[in-house]
Each structure stands twice: as C-alpha cells, then as structure tokens.
Amino acid sequence: MKNSILKQVRQYKSVFIAAPVLMILGGLLETMIPLMTAHIVDDGISQSNMAEVMRWGGYMLFFAVSALVCALFGYVASAKASSGLAANLREEMFKRIQSFSFADLDRYGVPSLVTRQTTDVTNIQTAVQTILTQFFKTPVAIVYSLLLTMQLNMSLSYVLMAGVALIGVFLSLIIIRSIRMYRQVYNDYDSMNDRVQENVTGIRVVKSFAAEEAESKKFDDAAGIVRHGFVRVERLLAFNNPVMMMALEFCFIGIAWIGAHQISAGSMTTGDLTGFIAYAFQIMSYMAMLVLSFVQLASSFASIRRVSEVLEDEPAIADPKEPVREMKDGSVEFSHVCFRYGEGEGKNVLEDIDLSIRSGEMIGVVGATGSSKTSLINLISRLYDVNKGSVKVGGSDVREYDADTLTGEIAVVLQKNVLFSGTIADNLRWGKPDASLQEMEEACRMACADAFIAEKEGGYEAAVEQGGANLSGGQRQRLCLARALIRKPRILILDDALSALDTATESKIRRALKEDMPEMTKLIITQRVGSVREADRIIVLDKGRVAGFDGHEGLMQSCEIYRELCSAAEG
Ligand SMILES: Nc1ncnc2c1ncn2[C@@H]1O[C@H](COP(=O)(O)OP(=O)(O)O)[C@@H](O)[C@H]1O
Ligand SMILES: [Mg+2]
C-alpha cells in the first residue's frame, strides 16, 4: 500500500494494529479446536467415558467462544479502522483539490476527481477491511495448524504439507496472473467511467444535439471491453475452487489411506485421524480466504493508484517563499507574455502580449470567440502561470504574491458563475464573510440587483437553490457581480458577465462602477462591442495577439479589426 495512503491512518493507528492482532489471536484459538475433537474421540467416545467427553467438550466450547469473541472485536476494530481511513482520505483529498490550480483541474477533469473521492475510496476501504481481517490471520493460522498436525502425526503431516504446498504454488500462479488482468480491466473500467461522466455531465448538450445514439454506441463499446475483461478474470479465478476441491480430495484419500494403515498397525488412534481431517479442512478454508483477500487487494490496486495520485500531487502553482501581502494599486502590466495550455506541446494561445493598464482605468476587452480574451484575464488572477514574460499587478509580479492577497484583491465574475444553495445574503457573504447589511445593499445597488431582491419574499433572506436554479440568468449575473463588488477589490474583471442583461441595465451598471468605484481597475470582456464604447481604452484581441489598444475613436481610425467588429455589431 502506498505511503501517502498509509499516512492518512492518523488517529486510527490503534484500531489498525488491534484488528489484525485480535484476528490472529482468534485464529490461533480456533486452530486448537480439532485437537479437542481428537481428545473427545480417543479419551471419551472410544473409552465410553462421558466425563472425558464433557471435559474436552468444555475446553472446546471455551476455545470456540474465545475465538468468536476475538473475531468479533477484530471485525469491529477493522470496520472502525477502514471507515476511519476512508474518511481521512476523503478529507485530505478534498483539501488537496481545494488547493488545485485551474491547470491541475484541467489535467484531472472534475468528474474524475468525483470518482476518486467516492468509488475509489470505497474500494480502498473494502480492501483494507479484508487485509486487516484475513491477510495477517490466515498465514499465521495455516502455519500454526500445520505445526499442531505434526504433533498429532508426523508422517501424515508431511502428506498434508505437500498438498498445501502444491495448492499454494498453483494458487499463486493464478493470483499473479489475475492481478495482471485486473490491472488491465480497471484501466478499461476507468475509460468507461470517463465516458459515463462526460456523457452525464453533458447530458443536456447530448440531448439538444440528438446525439444520444452515437453516445450510446460509444458507451456500449467501452462497457463491452470492461465486460470482456471481467469475464476473462473470473474465468481464471473460477479455476480456484475445483482445484482446491480436487487437491483436498487427494489429500483426504492420502490421509485416509495412510491413517487406516497406521490405525490397524496400532500406531495411530481414530481420534487423531478425526482431528487430522478437521485440520485439513480448516487449512483449506484458510487458504481459500487468503486467495480471496489477494484478489480483493488486486482489484483495489487501480483505486489505490488513483487516490494516491491526487494525494501526492504537487500543485502546479506554488506559493513564493516570501510572498507580497499587499497590493499597492490596481495597475496591470503584461510584458512579452506568451502562454499555452498544458505542458510542453501545443501552440501559444497568447503571443507576445505587451500591455500597460493604469490603476482605476476602465478597460474593454473585445475580440472574436477563441481570440484568447478569457486566457488573457486568467493570467491576471494567476489561475494559470505564463510560459514566458511576466504579468505584474500593483507593481509586483503575480508570482510573488501571497495567493490570498491576489484572490482577495482581484475579483473575477464569469459569464456562468456559480451560486450556492442558501440565502441571498449567504451568497453575498461568500465575497466578504463579515459583510453588513449596509454593505450588501450598497453592492447590490451598484450591481442593479437591489430591485429584484426587494421583490423577493424575505429580501436578503430569500432562498437560493443549488446553482441558483430559482433565479433568472440576469438575476444570477447581477448577484454574482454584487458578490464580487462587496469585497471592494482593486481590480474587477467581468468575463462576459453581463451578457444576460439588457443594454440599458448594462450601461447603468457600468456607469455606477465608474462613478462609485473610481479607484478600482475595471476590465470588461464583452461580445457587445458597443457596450464598451465609452471605456477609457479598449483592448482588441485577434488570435491571441493584441491588434489594438486605444480609446474608441482612436481604434476606429487605426484598427481594422475593431472597425469590423463594430460594423458586425451594428449590422
Ligand atoms: N482549459 C483549456 N485547455 C486547453 N485549451 C484551452 C483551454 N481554455 C481555452 N483554450 C483554448 O485557448 C484558446 C483561447 O480561448 P479563450 O481564451 O477561452 O478565448 P475567448 O475567451 O476569447 O473566447 C482557444 O483556442 C481555446 O480552444
Ligand atoms: Mg471567453
């Protein structure tokens, strides 16, 4: 098991140790029982001595009950240990994921992170439960049983050992092969999961494009591969039982044959033979358990890998050693910035960007879809790191800032922002946990959200459903804007964030921002070129390059692309 996973045992160390210890103890007590059987037969039944039967029967009961009690507590301890570990793993992964940068999230994909936190952790929990209860106990019990059989009868014990060794070798071969197969199956299982996740997350799109059939076909293919893999492994594992049974039969025949000879020669008692056969049974059942736990462990390998991958991940964006904790002003400066997504390959989505934005300016950002507007502003709040050049905010490189300072001073509102279930006030307090009612009202006034909130029953205490489902697109956008404004950030970035509003409301909001927050730098990405006409300056992006950066009049004179965008908007 991986270190990163074992580390999460933490406060459950004691039950983690107690469980196998109790199980081993129970196993040792259990292995004494056939010995009692031998005594009952020889000293009691054969001699018709009822007192001896009672005596050894009493011992037997004692051992059986103690073994049972040990096993019971062993199971309880292992349940505590494995569910505790699972809880810790989930908690730790959750913490990790919170610290992930956008680049990290791109790499995993959100659905995969969900599976890792749920199914994979459950798999590990089951495997740990089996390991704690069976993995340590069974080998010890097998060896101890064999030692006890040697006491009963040496030569018979050799027969049994030979049988056990033979079965052991055969089962190991099967296990090794099945582990390899399991690895493959779980890889296929992974890709099937990805298919399901992609499809279910995008189900609305799939439906609206009537692509259900094609998607179903893709899923069927993936599911078929998984089914095939599982059948292959199960077929292999199906060998286990007949092999065990056959070996057992041979062992019994051998034992009975030699035993009968010895009994008639007077060198062995019937009781010993009875005990012996009971041991043979017990050992075989232990071996079956051991095999089962191996298989279970094998089937959890993929989950272990997937969980430890998240736990061991170093965030792509590391904090600086001596971070800057104060932003001097809201100026933004790009110098020779190149940026591309992913590691290494791929072409730049931003090419040699040079921009200087003064604190307090209102800047429009326009350009066709895919011209890298979003990519550009993502670099300001350091959702991604540049590949070349530097982005400075308030005079310091964004990479030198403390992460909280950066996120605290730069507020980004996306076109599709998320609201959480709770009240309107709860959602606003995401922006500032200790916001007063007055602050909320002020922010909502600027965001033109005051009117619709007043109409809601309960006002600021009105409920918001998960994702803001009970609000209209425009209401959601205004609430998200208010949530960003309540913090009074130095830089406000609106990424197509007012698209669901009518132009009149939009310009009212822009005016409010300009007049009420003159210190705050405002970057407004928009599809509607007309709506940023009166911005101080406008950045025109074209295929990841700056095609123009000037006021409206200046751009009309100098920038061909801007003229095209304007005429396209009018026409
Ligand atoms: N997370 C991402 N991973 C890989 N490529 C991306 C990602 N986001 C955007 N891109 C690519 O970067 C380019 C610019 O996208 P974007 O900045 O979103 O443009 P805009 O906001 O102007 O529409 C596009 O070619 C897009 O395919
Ligand atoms: Mg965009």
Coordinates of C-alpha atoms and ligand atoms in Angstrom, one line a residue:
M1 CA 0.0 0.0 0.0
K2 CA 1.2 3.5 -0.9
N3 CA 2.8 5.6 1.8
S4 CA 0.6 8.6 1.0
I5 CA -2.4 6.5 1.8
L6 CA -1.0 4.9 4.9
K7 CA -0.2 8.3 6.2
Q8 CA -3.9 9.0 6.4
V9 CA -4.4 6.3 9.1
R10 CA -3.6 9.0 11.6
Q11 CA -5.9 8.8 14.7
Y12 CA -6.9 5.3 13.8
K13 CA -3.5 3.8 14.4
S14 CA -4.6 1.8 17.5
V15 CA -7.5 0.1 15.8
F16 CA -5.3 -0.6 12.8
I17 CA -3.0 -2.6 15.0
A18 CA -5.7 -4.0 17.2
A19 CA -7.7 -5.5 14.3
P20 CA -5.1 -7.9 12.9
V21 CA -3.8 -8.8 16.4
L22 CA -7.3 -9.8 17.5
M23 CA -7.9 -11.7 14.3
I24 CA -4.6 -13.6 14.7
L25 CA -5.5 -14.4 18.3
G26 CA -8.9 -15.6 17.2
G27 CA -7.3 -17.7 14.5
L28 CA -4.9 -19.3 17.0
L29 CA -7.7 -20.2 19.4
E30 CA -9.7 -21.6 16.5
T31 CA -6.9 -23.9 15.4
M32 CA -6.9 -25.6 18.8
I33 CA -10.4 -26.9 18.2
P34 CA -9.6 -30.0 16.1
L35 CA -7.1 -31.0 18.8
M36 CA -10.1 -31.1 21.3
T37 CA -12.0 -33.2 18.8
A38 CA -9.2 -35.8 18.8
H39 CA -9.3 -36.0 22.6
I40 CA -13.1 -36.3 22.7
V41 CA -12.9 -39.3 20.3
D42 CA -9.9 -41.0 21.9
D43 CA -10.3 -40.3 25.6
G44 CA -14.1 -40.0 25.7
I45 CA -16.0 -41.8 23.0
S46 CA -13.7 -44.8 22.4
Q47 CA -13.5 -45.4 26.2
S48 CA -17.2 -44.7 26.7
N49 CA -16.1 -42.2 29.3
M50 CA -18.7 -39.5 29.5
A51 CA -16.7 -37.4 32.0
E52 CA -13.8 -37.0 29.5
V53 CA -16.3 -36.1 26.7
M54 CA -17.7 -33.4 29.0
R55 CA -14.2 -32.2 30.0
W56 CA -12.8 -31.9 26.5
G57 CA -16.1 -30.6 25.2
G58 CA -15.9 -27.9 27.8
Y59 CA -12.4 -26.9 26.7
M60 CA -13.7 -26.9 23.1
L61 CA -16.5 -24.6 24.0
F62 CA -14.1 -22.3 25.8
F63 CA -11.8 -22.1 22.8
A64 CA -14.7 -21.7 20.3
V65 CA -16.3 -18.9 22.3
S66 CA -13.0 -17.1 22.9
A67 CA -12.1 -17.4 19.2
L68 CA -15.5 -15.9 18.4
V69 CA -15.2 -13.0 20.7
C70 CA -11.7 -12.2 19.3
A71 CA -13.0 -12.3 15.8
L72 CA -16.0 -10.2 16.7
F73 CA -13.8 -7.4 18.2
G74 CA -11.4 -7.9 15.4
Y75 CA -14.1 -7.2 12.9
V76 CA -15.4 -4.2 14.8
A77 CA -11.9 -2.8 15.0
S78 CA -11.2 -3.3 11.3
A79 CA -14.5 -1.7 10.4
K80 CA -13.5 1.3 12.5
A81 CA -10.1 1.4 11.0
S82 CA -11.1 1.1 7.4
S83 CA -14.0 3.6 7.6
G84 CA -11.8 6.0 9.5
L85 CA -9.1 5.7 6.9
A86 CA -11.7 6.3 4.2
A87 CA -13.0 9.4 6.0
N88 CA -9.4 10.8 6.3
L89 CA -8.7 10.0 2.7
R90 CA -11.7 11.9 1.5
E91 CA -11.0 14.8 3.8
E92 CA -7.4 15.0 2.7
M93 CA -8.2 14.7 -1.0
F94 CA -10.8 17.4 -0.6
K95 CA -8.2 19.7 0.9
R96 CA -5.8 18.9 -1.9
I97 CA -8.4 19.6 -4.5
Q98 CA -9.2 22.9 -3.0
S99 CA -5.6 23.9 -3.4
F100 CA -5.5 22.8 -7.0
S101 CA -4.9 25.4 -9.7
F102 CA -7.0 25.6 -12.8
A103 CA -4.2 23.8 -14.7
D104 CA -4.4 20.9 -12.2
L105 CA -8.2 20.7 -12.6
D106 CA -7.8 20.7 -16.4
R107 CA -5.5 17.7 -16.0
Y108 CA -7.7 15.5 -13.9
G109 CA -11.1 16.7 -15.1
V110 CA -13.8 17.4 -12.4
P111 CA -15.7 14.1 -12.9
S112 CA -12.6 12.0 -12.4
L113 CA -12.0 13.8 -9.1
V114 CA -15.5 13.0 -8.0
T115 CA -15.0 9.2 -8.7
R116 CA -11.7 9.3 -6.9
Q117 CA -13.4 10.7 -3.8
T118 CA -16.3 8.3 -3.9
T119 CA -15.9 4.9 -5.6
D120 CA -12.1 4.7 -5.3
V121 CA -12.1 5.4 -1.7
T122 CA -14.9 2.9 -1.1
N123 CA -12.8 0.3 -2.9
I124 CA -9.8 1.0 -0.7
Q125 CA -12.0 0.8 2.4
T126 CA -13.2 -2.7 1.4
A127 CA -9.7 -3.8 0.6
V128 CA -8.4 -2.6 3.9
Q129 CA -11.2 -4.3 5.8
T130 CA -10.2 -7.6 4.1
I131 CA -6.5 -7.1 4.7
L132 CA -6.9 -6.4 8.3
T133 CA -9.2 -9.3 9.0
Q134 CA -7.7 -12.0 6.7
F135 CA -4.3 -11.1 5.4
F136 CA -2.4 -11.4 8.6
K137 CA -4.5 -14.0 10.3
T138 CA -4.7 -16.7 7.7
P139 CA -0.9 -17.3 7.1
V140 CA -0.3 -17.5 10.8
A141 CA -3.3 -19.8 11.3
I142 CA -2.1 -22.1 8.5
V143 CA 1.4 -22.4 9.8
Y144 CA 0.2 -23.0 13.4
S145 CA -2.3 -25.6 12.2
L146 CA 0.5 -27.4 10.3
L147 CA 2.7 -27.4 13.5
L148 CA -0.2 -28.9 15.5
T149 CA -0.7 -31.6 13.0
M150 CA 2.9 -32.5 13.3
Q151 CA 2.2 -33.2 17.0
L152 CA -0.7 -35.5 16.0
N153 CA 1.2 -37.5 13.4
M154 CA 4.4 -36.7 11.7
S155 CA 4.1 -38.7 8.5
L156 CA 0.5 -37.7 7.9
S157 CA 1.6 -34.1 8.4
Y158 CA 4.1 -34.5 5.6
V159 CA 1.3 -35.5 3.2
L160 CA -0.8 -32.5 4.3
M161 CA 2.2 -30.2 3.8
A162 CA 2.9 -31.5 0.4
G163 CA -0.8 -30.9 -0.5
V164 CA -0.8 -27.4 0.9
A165 CA 2.5 -26.6 -0.9
L166 CA 1.2 -27.9 -4.2
I167 CA -2.1 -25.9 -3.9
G168 CA -0.1 -22.9 -2.7
V169 CA 2.0 -22.9 -5.8
F170 CA -0.9 -23.4 -8.1
L171 CA -3.0 -20.6 -6.5
S172 CA 0.0 -18.2 -6.5
L173 CA 0.2 -18.7 -10.3
I174 CA -3.4 -18.0 -10.7
I175 CA -3.3 -14.9 -8.4
I176 CA -0.3 -13.4 -10.1
R177 CA -2.0 -13.8 -13.5
S178 CA -5.3 -12.4 -12.2
I179 CA -3.6 -9.4 -10.6
R180 CA -2.1 -8.5 -14.0
M181 CA -5.5 -9.0 -15.7
Y182 CA -7.2 -6.9 -13.0
R183 CA -4.9 -4.0 -13.7
Q184 CA -5.9 -4.1 -17.3
V185 CA -9.6 -4.4 -16.5
Y186 CA -9.5 -1.5 -14.2
N187 CA -7.8 0.7 -16.8
D188 CA -10.6 -0.1 -19.2
Y189 CA -13.1 0.5 -16.3
D190 CA -11.5 3.9 -15.9
S191 CA -12.1 4.9 -19.5
M192 CA -15.6 3.6 -19.3
N193 CA -16.1 5.8 -16.3
D194 CA -14.8 8.8 -18.2
R195 CA -17.3 8.1 -20.9
V196 CA -20.2 7.9 -18.4
Q197 CA -19.0 11.1 -16.6
E198 CA -18.5 13.1 -19.8
N199 CA -21.9 12.0 -21.1
V200 CA -23.9 12.5 -17.9
T201 CA -22.3 15.9 -17.2
G202 CA -23.1 17.0 -20.7
I203 CA -26.4 15.2 -21.0
R204 CA -28.3 18.4 -21.9
V205 CA -25.9 19.1 -24.8
V206 CA -26.1 15.5 -25.9
K207 CA -29.9 15.7 -25.9
S208 CA -30.1 19.0 -27.6
F209 CA -27.9 17.7 -30.4
A210 CA -29.8 14.5 -30.6
A211 CA -26.5 12.7 -30.2
E212 CA -27.9 10.1 -27.8
E213 CA -27.4 7.2 -30.3
A214 CA -23.8 7.9 -31.1
E215 CA -23.0 8.4 -27.5
S216 CA -24.8 5.2 -26.5
K217 CA -22.8 3.3 -29.1
K218 CA -19.5 4.8 -27.7
F219 CA -20.6 3.8 -24.2
D220 CA -21.6 0.3 -25.3
D221 CA -18.1 -0.2 -26.8
A222 CA -16.4 0.8 -23.6
A223 CA -18.8 -1.3 -21.5
G224 CA -18.2 -4.3 -23.8
I225 CA -14.4 -4.1 -23.3
V226 CA -14.9 -4.0 -19.5
R227 CA -17.3 -6.9 -19.6
H228 CA -14.9 -9.0 -21.7
G229 CA -12.1 -8.2 -19.2
F230 CA -14.1 -9.2 -16.2
V231 CA -15.2 -12.4 -17.8
R232 CA -11.6 -13.3 -18.5
V233 CA -10.5 -12.7 -14.9
E234 CA -13.5 -14.5 -13.5
R235 CA -12.9 -17.5 -15.8
L236 CA -9.4 -17.7 -14.5
L237 CA -10.5 -17.4 -10.9
A238 CA -13.2 -20.0 -11.4
F239 CA -10.3 -22.5 -11.5
N240 CA -9.6 -21.8 -7.9
N241 CA -12.5 -23.8 -6.4
P242 CA -12.3 -27.0 -8.5
V243 CA -8.5 -27.0 -8.0
M244 CA -8.9 -26.6 -4.2
M245 CA -11.6 -29.3 -4.1
M246 CA -9.5 -31.7 -6.1
A247 CA -6.4 -31.2 -4.1
L248 CA -8.5 -31.6 -0.9
E249 CA -9.9 -34.9 -2.2
F250 CA -6.5 -36.2 -3.0
C251 CA -5.2 -35.1 0.4
F252 CA -8.0 -36.9 2.1
I253 CA -7.5 -40.1 0.2
G254 CA -3.8 -40.0 1.1
I255 CA -4.5 -39.2 4.7
A256 CA -7.2 -41.8 5.0
W257 CA -5.1 -44.4 3.3
I258 CA -2.0 -43.9 5.4
G259 CA -4.2 -43.2 8.5
A260 CA -6.1 -46.5 8.1
H261 CA -2.8 -48.4 7.8
Q262 CA -1.4 -46.8 10.9
I263 CA -4.6 -47.3 12.9
S264 CA -4.7 -51.0 12.1
A265 CA -1.0 -51.2 12.9
G266 CA -1.8 -49.6 16.2
S267 CA 0.5 -46.5 15.7
M268 CA -2.4 -44.0 15.4
T269 CA -5.7 -43.5 17.1
T270 CA -9.1 -42.9 15.5
G271 CA -9.3 -39.6 17.4
D272 CA -6.0 -38.4 15.9
L273 CA -7.2 -39.2 12.4
T274 CA -10.5 -37.3 13.1
G275 CA -8.6 -34.3 14.3
F276 CA -6.3 -34.5 11.4
I277 CA -9.1 -34.4 8.8
A278 CA -10.6 -31.5 10.7
Y279 CA -7.2 -29.7 10.4
A280 CA -7.0 -30.4 6.7
F281 CA -10.5 -28.8 6.2
Q282 CA -9.5 -25.8 8.3
I283 CA -6.3 -25.2 6.5
M284 CA -8.0 -25.4 3.1
S285 CA -10.6 -22.9 4.2
Y286 CA -7.9 -20.5 5.4
M287 CA -6.2 -20.8 2.0
A288 CA -9.5 -20.0 0.3
M289 CA -9.8 -16.9 2.4
L290 CA -6.2 -15.9 1.7
V291 CA -6.8 -16.2 -2.1
L292 CA -10.0 -14.1 -1.8
S293 CA -8.1 -11.4 0.0
F294 CA -5.4 -11.3 -2.6
V295 CA -8.0 -11.0 -5.3
Q296 CA -9.7 -8.2 -3.4
L297 CA -6.4 -6.4 -2.9
A298 CA -5.6 -6.8 -6.6
S299 CA -9.0 -5.3 -7.6
S300 CA -8.2 -2.2 -5.4
F301 CA -4.8 -1.5 -6.9
A302 CA -6.2 0.8 -9.5
S303 CA -8.1 2.8 -6.9
I304 CA -5.1 3.0 -4.7
R305 CA -3.1 4.4 -7.6
R306 CA -5.8 6.9 -8.4
V307 CA -6.2 8.1 -4.9
S308 CA -2.5 8.4 -4.2
E309 CA -2.1 10.3 -7.4
V310 CA -4.2 13.1 -6.0
L311 CA -2.6 12.9 -2.6
E312 CA 0.9 13.1 -3.9
D313 CA 0.2 15.8 -6.5
E314 CA 2.3 18.9 -6.1
P315 CA 0.2 21.9 -7.0
A316 CA 1.2 23.3 -10.4
I317 CA 1.3 26.8 -8.9
A318 CA 3.5 27.0 -5.9
D319 CA 3.5 29.9 -3.4
P320 CA 6.6 32.0 -3.2
K321 CA 8.9 31.9 -0.2
E322 CA 8.5 35.5 0.9
P323 CA 5.1 36.5 -0.6
V324 CA 4.0 40.0 -1.1
R325 CA 1.0 40.6 1.1
E326 CA -0.1 44.0 0.0
M327 CA -1.2 45.2 -3.4
K328 CA -0.1 48.8 -3.9
D329 CA -2.6 49.8 -6.6
G330 CA -4.7 48.3 -9.3
S331 CA -2.3 48.7 -12.2
V332 CA -1.8 45.7 -14.5
E333 CA 1.2 45.2 -16.8
F334 CA 1.9 42.5 -19.3
S335 CA 5.4 42.3 -20.7
H336 CA 6.2 39.9 -23.5
V337 CA 3.8 37.4 -22.3
C338 CA 3.4 34.0 -24.1
F339 CA 1.0 31.4 -22.8
R340 CA -0.2 28.0 -23.8
Y341 CA -2.4 25.4 -22.1
G342 CA -1.0 22.0 -21.0
E343 CA 2.6 21.1 -20.5
G344 CA 5.2 21.4 -23.3
E345 CA 3.5 20.8 -26.7
G346 CA 0.6 22.8 -28.1
K347 CA 0.7 26.2 -29.6
N348 CA 0.6 29.5 -27.8
V349 CA -2.9 30.9 -27.3
L350 CA -1.3 34.2 -26.2
E351 CA 1.7 35.5 -28.2
D352 CA 4.0 38.3 -27.1
I353 CA 1.4 40.4 -25.2
D354 CA 2.6 43.9 -24.0
L355 CA 0.0 46.0 -22.2
S356 CA 0.1 48.6 -19.5
I357 CA -3.1 49.4 -17.7
R358 CA -3.3 52.2 -15.1
S359 CA -4.9 51.8 -11.8
G360 CA -8.6 52.8 -11.9
E361 CA -8.9 52.6 -15.7
M362 CA -12.0 51.1 -17.3
I363 CA -10.8 48.8 -20.0
G364 CA -12.9 47.0 -22.5
V365 CA -11.6 43.7 -24.0
V366 CA -13.1 42.7 -27.3
G367 CA -12.4 40.1 -29.9
A368 CA -13.9 37.1 -31.7
T369 CA -14.6 33.9 -29.7
G370 CA -11.4 32.0 -29.3
S371 CA -9.3 35.1 -29.6
S372 CA -8.0 34.3 -26.0
K373 CA -9.8 37.0 -24.1
T374 CA -10.5 34.7 -21.2
S375 CA -7.0 33.3 -21.3
L376 CA -5.6 36.8 -21.0
I377 CA -7.5 37.8 -17.9
N378 CA -6.9 34.3 -16.3
L379 CA -3.3 35.3 -16.1
I380 CA -4.0 38.4 -14.0
S381 CA -5.6 36.4 -11.2
R382 CA -2.9 33.7 -11.7
L383 CA -5.4 30.9 -12.5
Y384 CA -2.6 29.9 -14.8
D385 CA 1.1 30.8 -14.9
V386 CA 2.7 32.4 -18.0
N387 CA 5.1 30.4 -20.1
K388 CA 7.2 33.5 -21.0
G389 CA 7.3 37.1 -19.9
S390 CA 5.6 38.4 -16.8
V391 CA 2.3 39.8 -15.5
K392 CA 2.6 42.5 -12.9
V393 CA -0.2 43.7 -10.7
G394 CA 0.2 46.7 -8.5
G395 CA 3.9 46.8 -9.4
S396 CA 4.8 43.2 -8.4
D397 CA 4.9 40.0 -10.4
V398 CA 1.7 38.0 -9.7
R399 CA 4.0 35.0 -8.9
E400 CA 5.4 37.0 -5.9
Y401 CA 2.0 37.5 -4.3
D402 CA 0.5 35.5 -1.5
A403 CA -2.3 33.6 -3.0
D404 CA -5.0 35.0 -0.7
T405 CA -3.9 38.6 -1.3
L406 CA -4.2 38.0 -5.0
T407 CA -7.6 36.4 -4.9
G408 CA -8.7 39.0 -2.3
E409 CA -7.8 42.0 -4.4
I410 CA -8.8 40.7 -7.8
A411 CA -12.5 39.8 -8.3
V412 CA -13.4 37.8 -11.4
V413 CA -17.0 37.4 -12.5
L414 CA -17.6 34.8 -15.2
Q415 CA -20.5 34.6 -17.6
K416 CA -21.6 31.4 -15.9
N417 CA -20.9 31.9 -12.3
V418 CA -22.0 29.5 -9.6
L419 CA -24.3 30.4 -6.8
F420 CA -24.7 28.1 -3.8
S421 CA -27.7 26.9 -2.0
G422 CA -28.6 29.1 0.9
T423 CA -30.0 32.6 1.2
I424 CA -29.1 35.6 -1.0
A425 CA -27.2 37.0 2.0
D426 CA -25.2 33.8 2.3
N427 CA -24.2 34.0 -1.3
L428 CA -23.1 37.6 -0.9
R429 CA -21.1 36.8 2.1
W430 CA -19.0 34.5 0.0
G431 CA -17.4 37.7 -1.2
K432 CA -16.9 39.0 2.3
P433 CA -17.8 36.8 5.3
D434 CA -18.5 39.7 7.7
A435 CA -20.4 41.9 5.3
S436 CA -23.0 44.1 7.0
L437 CA -26.5 44.6 5.6
Q438 CA -25.5 48.1 4.5
E439 CA -22.5 46.8 2.6
M440 CA -24.7 44.2 0.9
E441 CA -27.2 46.9 -0.1
E442 CA -24.5 49.1 -1.5
A443 CA -23.0 46.3 -3.6
C444 CA -26.4 45.2 -4.8
R445 CA -27.3 48.8 -5.8
M446 CA -24.2 49.1 -7.9
A447 CA -24.9 45.7 -9.5
C448 CA -28.6 46.7 -10.1
A449 CA -29.6 43.7 -8.0
D450 CA -31.4 45.8 -5.4
A451 CA -34.7 45.9 -7.2
F452 CA -35.3 42.2 -7.8
I453 CA -34.0 41.3 -4.3
A454 CA -36.6 43.8 -2.8
E455 CA -39.3 42.0 -4.7
K456 CA -38.3 38.6 -3.4
E457 CA -40.2 37.3 -0.4
G458 CA -37.8 37.7 2.5
G459 CA -35.4 40.1 0.7
Y460 CA -31.9 39.2 1.5
E461 CA -33.0 36.1 3.4
A462 CA -34.8 34.7 0.3
A463 CA -33.6 31.2 -0.5
V464 CA -31.3 30.5 -3.4
E465 CA -31.4 26.9 -4.7
Q466 CA -28.4 24.9 -5.7
G467 CA -26.7 26.6 -8.6
G468 CA -29.1 29.5 -8.4
A469 CA -31.7 27.4 -10.2
N470 CA -34.6 29.6 -8.9
L471 CA -33.2 32.8 -10.3
S472 CA -33.1 34.0 -13.9
G473 CA -29.9 34.2 -15.8
G474 CA -29.8 38.0 -15.5
Q475 CA -30.5 37.9 -11.8
R476 CA -27.8 35.4 -11.2
Q477 CA -25.3 37.6 -13.1
R478 CA -26.2 40.6 -11.0
L479 CA -25.9 38.7 -7.8
C480 CA -22.5 37.4 -8.8
L481 CA -21.4 40.9 -9.6
A482 CA -22.6 42.1 -6.3
R483 CA -20.8 39.3 -4.6
A484 CA -17.6 40.4 -6.3
L485 CA -18.1 44.1 -5.5
I486 CA -18.9 43.6 -1.8
R487 CA -15.2 42.9 -1.4
K488 CA -14.2 46.3 -2.9
P489 CA -11.4 44.7 -4.9
R490 CA -8.6 46.7 -6.5
I491 CA -9.3 45.0 -9.8
L492 CA -12.6 43.9 -11.1
I493 CA -12.8 41.6 -14.1
L494 CA -16.0 40.8 -15.9
D495 CA -15.7 38.0 -18.3
D496 CA -18.8 38.4 -20.4
A497 CA -20.5 38.7 -17.1
L498 CA -23.4 41.0 -18.1
S499 CA -24.4 39.1 -21.2
A500 CA -27.8 38.1 -19.9
L501 CA -28.8 41.8 -19.1
D502 CA -30.5 44.2 -21.4
T503 CA -28.2 47.0 -22.7
A504 CA -29.9 49.7 -20.6
T505 CA -29.3 47.8 -17.3
E506 CA -25.8 47.0 -18.5
S507 CA -24.9 50.6 -19.1
K508 CA -26.4 51.6 -15.8
I509 CA -24.2 49.2 -14.1
R510 CA -21.1 50.4 -16.0
R511 CA -21.9 54.0 -15.0
A512 CA -22.3 53.0 -11.4
L513 CA -19.0 51.2 -11.4
K514 CA -17.2 54.2 -13.0
E515 CA -18.7 56.8 -10.6
D516 CA -18.8 54.8 -7.3
M517 CA -15.6 52.9 -7.6
P518 CA -13.2 55.3 -9.4
E519 CA -10.1 53.7 -7.8
M520 CA -10.9 50.2 -8.9
T521 CA -9.4 49.0 -12.2
K522 CA -12.2 47.5 -14.4
L523 CA -11.6 45.0 -17.1
I524 CA -14.7 44.2 -19.1
I525 CA -14.7 41.4 -21.6
T526 CA -17.8 41.6 -23.8
Q527 CA -19.2 40.3 -27.0
R528 CA -21.2 43.5 -27.4
V529 CA -18.6 45.9 -28.8
G530 CA -21.0 48.8 -28.4
S531 CA -21.2 48.4 -24.7
V532 CA -17.6 49.3 -24.0
R533 CA -17.5 52.3 -26.3
E534 CA -17.1 54.7 -23.5
A535 CA -14.5 52.7 -21.7
D536 CA -11.2 54.6 -21.2
R537 CA -9.4 52.2 -23.5
I538 CA -10.2 49.1 -25.4
I539 CA -8.0 46.0 -26.0
V540 CA -8.7 44.4 -29.3
L541 CA -7.6 40.8 -29.4
D542 CA -7.1 38.8 -32.6
K543 CA -5.9 35.1 -32.5
G544 CA -4.0 35.6 -29.3
R545 CA -2.4 38.9 -30.2
V546 CA -3.2 42.5 -29.4
A547 CA -4.5 44.1 -32.6
G548 CA -5.2 47.4 -31.0
F549 CA -5.2 49.2 -27.6
D550 CA -6.7 52.6 -27.5
G551 CA -10.0 54.6 -27.0
H552 CA -13.0 54.0 -29.3
E553 CA -12.2 57.0 -31.6
G554 CA -8.5 56.1 -31.9
L555 CA -9.3 52.5 -32.7
M556 CA -11.9 53.5 -35.3
Q557 CA -9.1 55.4 -37.0
S558 CA -6.3 52.8 -36.6
C559 CA -7.6 49.3 -36.1
E560 CA -9.2 47.4 -39.0
I561 CA -10.3 44.5 -36.8
Y562 CA -12.1 46.9 -34.4
R563 CA -13.9 48.5 -37.3
E564 CA -15.0 45.1 -38.5
L565 CA -16.2 44.2 -35.0
C566 CA -18.2 47.4 -34.8
S567 CA -19.8 47.1 -38.2
A568 CA -20.6 43.4 -37.5
A569 CA -22.3 44.5 -34.2
E570 CA -24.4 47.2 -36.0
G571 CA -25.3 45.1 -39.0
Ligands
LIG1 N1 -8.6 25.0 -20.4 C1 -8.1 25.0 -21.6 N2 -7.3 24.0 -22.1 C2 -6.8 24.0 -23.3 N3 -7.1 24.9 -24.2 C3 -7.9 25.9 -23.9 C4 -8.5 26.0 -22.6 N4 -9.2 27.1 -22.5 C5 -9.2 27.7 -23.7 N5 -8.4 27.0 -24.5 C6 -8.0 27.4 -25.9 O1 -7.4 28.7 -25.9 C7 -7.9 29.5 -27.0 C8 -8.5 30.8 -26.4 O2 -9.6 30.5 -25.7 P1 -10.3 31.6 -24.8 O3 -9.3 32.4 -24.0 O4 -11.3 30.9 -24.0 O5 -11.0 32.6 -25.8 P2 -12.1 33.6 -25.7 O6 -12.4 33.8 -24.2 O7 -11.6 34.8 -26.4 O8 -13.3 33.0 -26.4 C9 -8.9 28.6 -27.7 O9 -8.3 28.2 -28.9 C10 -9.3 27.5 -26.8 O10 -9.5 26.3 -27.5
MG2 MG -14.0 33.6 -23.1

